[in-house]
């Protein structure tokens, strides 16, 4: 891997000129994802965990060139639905490197997953409840099965993503050995899985250590496994003053906590591989002086990037049009075009924004486009990928025809 490869790409590191060219050519709002950065993030992760399997959690960004680039690097793919499973396979990821983790799956999901697994030998299906295992057996599935464990510990940057301790996810820890023993009659039980929610941070690895240690204990008790998957949740710095994760120390803590197991370690980073490889470009439409704040109205909103509205997430913002110009910073509130008070990107110090300026919103490569919606009848934006010197549209901008396509009561 590149030794001088920085552990984080900050918003300030992007070329303002290049991004402005892309906005001119493709319009705004526009998602931009740099595949070189995605590859480097993967290589850094793979280098920190040399003996582990790295499965990209596709739900962070399913854009096909990213799935393809990661597959070419050797990544596996962790899928949250049969739709993601389909897309990973279509992107050329071999079946043996794909796993599907079923959370309260509808019958149709299990039908499709079982069919896809039959067509693509080597796919692993992960079940998070004993009756999901029964439902797989009822469908004649006898392939690779992994059991999702509820480890009873959770970590997360926000309560809505702290899934480890949530009863919704996984088989209760103490029930796992019996379930594995009985499932072995019908399936090839290959692994145990746990995911503690997002937000492993450098400051406190204690919850991560505890989860991994519990998984190590369980793997030794159960025995005969191919892998122990300790999930994703590798944090990225959303604020300029936050430090990037020290992957080597996370990896060392993981190995130490796991202890000796006769199974391969697997990790499932989503955000870490794509977040800082992406930005969202948006134009300033209005600048309004109000008694309590200066409000900078932009074209992107909660329908484009939902994380601030859902999680109160902070995303750094930079005024690209002010690059090189001598404009002093101003304290402003950046807000979108949706008639909802949650439709805000929060308070920022920006080089004095003016109508027509181009802003870049950072760390938009993860859970950006994926969570976009058509609320307010807004077509979803386009996504452009950068690959070396070239740029190409990976998802075209939606039109009103896309928004109304499913209507039948004309
Ligand atoms: C969402 C998810 C991940 C990835 O989480 P990140 O915080 O993006 O790393 C990994 N595994 C499972 C099962 C998930 O649901």
Coordinates of C-alpha atoms in Angstrom, one line a residue, residues 113-256:
X113 CA -31.8 -15.0 -1.4
X114 CA -32.2 -18.8 -1.6
X115 CA -32.5 -18.6 -5.4
X116 CA -29.5 -16.3 -5.7
X117 CA -27.5 -18.6 -3.5
X118 CA -28.4 -21.6 -5.6
X119 CA -27.3 -19.8 -8.8
X120 CA -24.1 -18.5 -7.1
X121 CA -22.5 -21.2 -5.1
X122 CA -20.6 -20.0 -2.1
X123 CA -23.0 -17.3 -1.0
X124 CA -23.4 -17.1 2.8
X125 CA -26.8 -16.3 4.4
X126 CA -26.7 -14.9 7.9
X127 CA -29.7 -15.4 10.1
X128 CA -30.5 -13.3 13.1
X129 CA -33.3 -15.3 14.6
X130 CA -34.0 -19.0 15.2
X131 CA -37.1 -19.0 13.1
X132 CA -35.2 -17.4 10.2
X133 CA -33.1 -20.6 10.3
X134 CA -36.3 -22.7 10.2
X135 CA -37.6 -20.6 7.3
X136 CA -34.4 -21.2 5.3
X137 CA -34.7 -25.0 5.9
X138 CA -38.4 -24.9 4.8
X139 CA -37.1 -23.5 1.5
X140 CA -34.8 -26.4 1.0
X141 CA -31.7 -24.2 1.7
X142 CA -28.8 -26.4 2.9
X143 CA -25.9 -24.1 2.1
X144 CA -23.6 -21.8 4.0
X145 CA -25.2 -20.4 7.1
X146 CA -23.9 -17.8 9.5
X147 CA -25.6 -17.0 12.8
X148 CA -25.9 -13.4 13.8
X149 CA -25.3 -13.0 17.5
X150 CA -26.7 -10.4 19.8
X151 CA -23.6 -9.8 21.8
X152 CA -25.3 -7.8 24.5
X153 CA -22.9 -4.8 24.1
X154 CA -23.3 -1.9 21.7
X155 CA -21.3 1.1 20.4
X156 CA -22.5 3.9 18.3
X157 CA -22.3 7.6 17.5
X158 CA -26.1 7.9 17.9
X159 CA -28.6 5.8 19.6
X160 CA -30.3 5.0 16.3
X161 CA -27.2 3.2 15.0
X162 CA -26.2 1.4 18.2
X163 CA -27.5 -2.0 17.2
X164 CA -25.4 -4.4 19.2
X165 CA -27.4 -4.3 22.4
X166 CA -30.7 -3.8 20.7
X167 CA -32.9 -6.9 20.9
X168 CA -33.9 -6.5 17.3
X169 CA -30.6 -7.8 16.0
X170 CA -29.2 -11.2 16.4
X171 CA -29.8 -14.4 18.4
X172 CA -29.5 -13.9 22.1
X173 CA -25.9 -14.7 23.0
X174 CA -26.7 -17.6 25.4
X175 CA -28.9 -19.3 22.9
X176 CA -26.3 -19.5 20.1
X177 CA -24.5 -22.8 20.9
X178 CA -27.7 -24.7 20.9
X179 CA -29.0 -23.1 17.7
X180 CA -25.7 -23.8 16.0
X181 CA -25.7 -27.4 17.2
X182 CA -29.2 -28.0 15.8
X183 CA -28.6 -26.1 12.5
X184 CA -25.6 -28.2 11.8
X185 CA -27.9 -31.1 10.9
X186 CA -29.4 -29.1 7.9
X187 CA -26.8 -26.5 7.0
X188 CA -23.1 -25.9 6.5
X189 CA -22.6 -23.6 9.5
X190 CA -19.6 -21.5 8.6
X191 CA -19.6 -18.5 10.8
X192 CA -20.7 -16.3 13.7
X193 CA -21.5 -12.6 13.1
X194 CA -22.1 -9.6 15.2
X195 CA -22.3 -5.9 14.4
X196 CA -22.3 -3.4 17.2
X197 CA -23.6 -0.4 15.4
X198 CA -21.5 2.4 13.9
X199 CA -19.0 4.5 15.7
X200 CA -15.8 2.6 16.7
X201 CA -13.8 5.6 17.7
X202 CA -10.1 5.9 18.7
X203 CA -11.0 7.4 22.0
X204 CA -12.8 4.4 23.5
X205 CA -12.4 0.9 22.2
X206 CA -13.8 -0.7 25.3
X207 CA -17.2 -1.6 23.8
X208 CA -15.5 -3.0 20.7
X209 CA -13.1 -5.0 22.8
X210 CA -15.9 -6.5 24.8
X211 CA -17.9 -7.5 21.7
X212 CA -14.9 -9.1 20.1
X213 CA -13.9 -10.9 23.3
X214 CA -17.4 -12.3 23.6
X215 CA -17.4 -13.4 20.0
X216 CA -14.0 -15.1 20.6
X217 CA -15.4 -17.0 23.6
X218 CA -18.5 -18.1 21.6
X219 CA -16.4 -19.2 18.6
X220 CA -14.2 -21.4 20.9
X221 CA -17.3 -22.9 22.6
X222 CA -19.0 -23.7 19.3
X223 CA -15.9 -24.7 17.4
X224 CA -15.5 -25.8 13.8
X225 CA -16.1 -22.5 12.1
X226 CA -14.6 -20.9 9.0
X227 CA -14.9 -17.3 10.2
X228 CA -15.8 -15.0 13.0
X229 CA -17.2 -11.7 11.7
X230 CA -17.1 -8.8 14.2
X231 CA -18.9 -6.3 12.0
X232 CA -18.3 -2.8 10.9
X233 CA -18.7 0.6 12.6
X234 CA -15.1 1.9 11.9
X235 CA -15.6 5.7 12.5
X236 CA -14.5 8.5 10.3
X237 CA -13.9 12.1 11.4
X238 CA -16.9 14.2 10.4
X239 CA -15.5 17.4 12.1
X240 CA -12.3 19.0 10.9
X241 CA -10.8 18.8 14.4
X242 CA -11.5 15.1 14.9
X243 CA -8.7 12.7 14.5
X244 CA -8.9 9.8 12.1
X245 CA -9.1 6.3 13.6
X246 CA -5.7 4.6 14.2
X247 CA -6.5 1.4 12.4
X248 CA -3.4 -0.4 13.6
X249 CA -4.4 0.0 17.2
X250 CA -8.0 -1.0 16.4
X251 CA -6.7 -4.1 14.7
X252 CA -4.3 -4.9 17.5
X253 CA -7.1 -4.5 20.1
X254 CA -9.3 -6.7 17.9
X255 CA -6.8 -9.5 17.7
X256 CA -5.9 -9.3 21.4

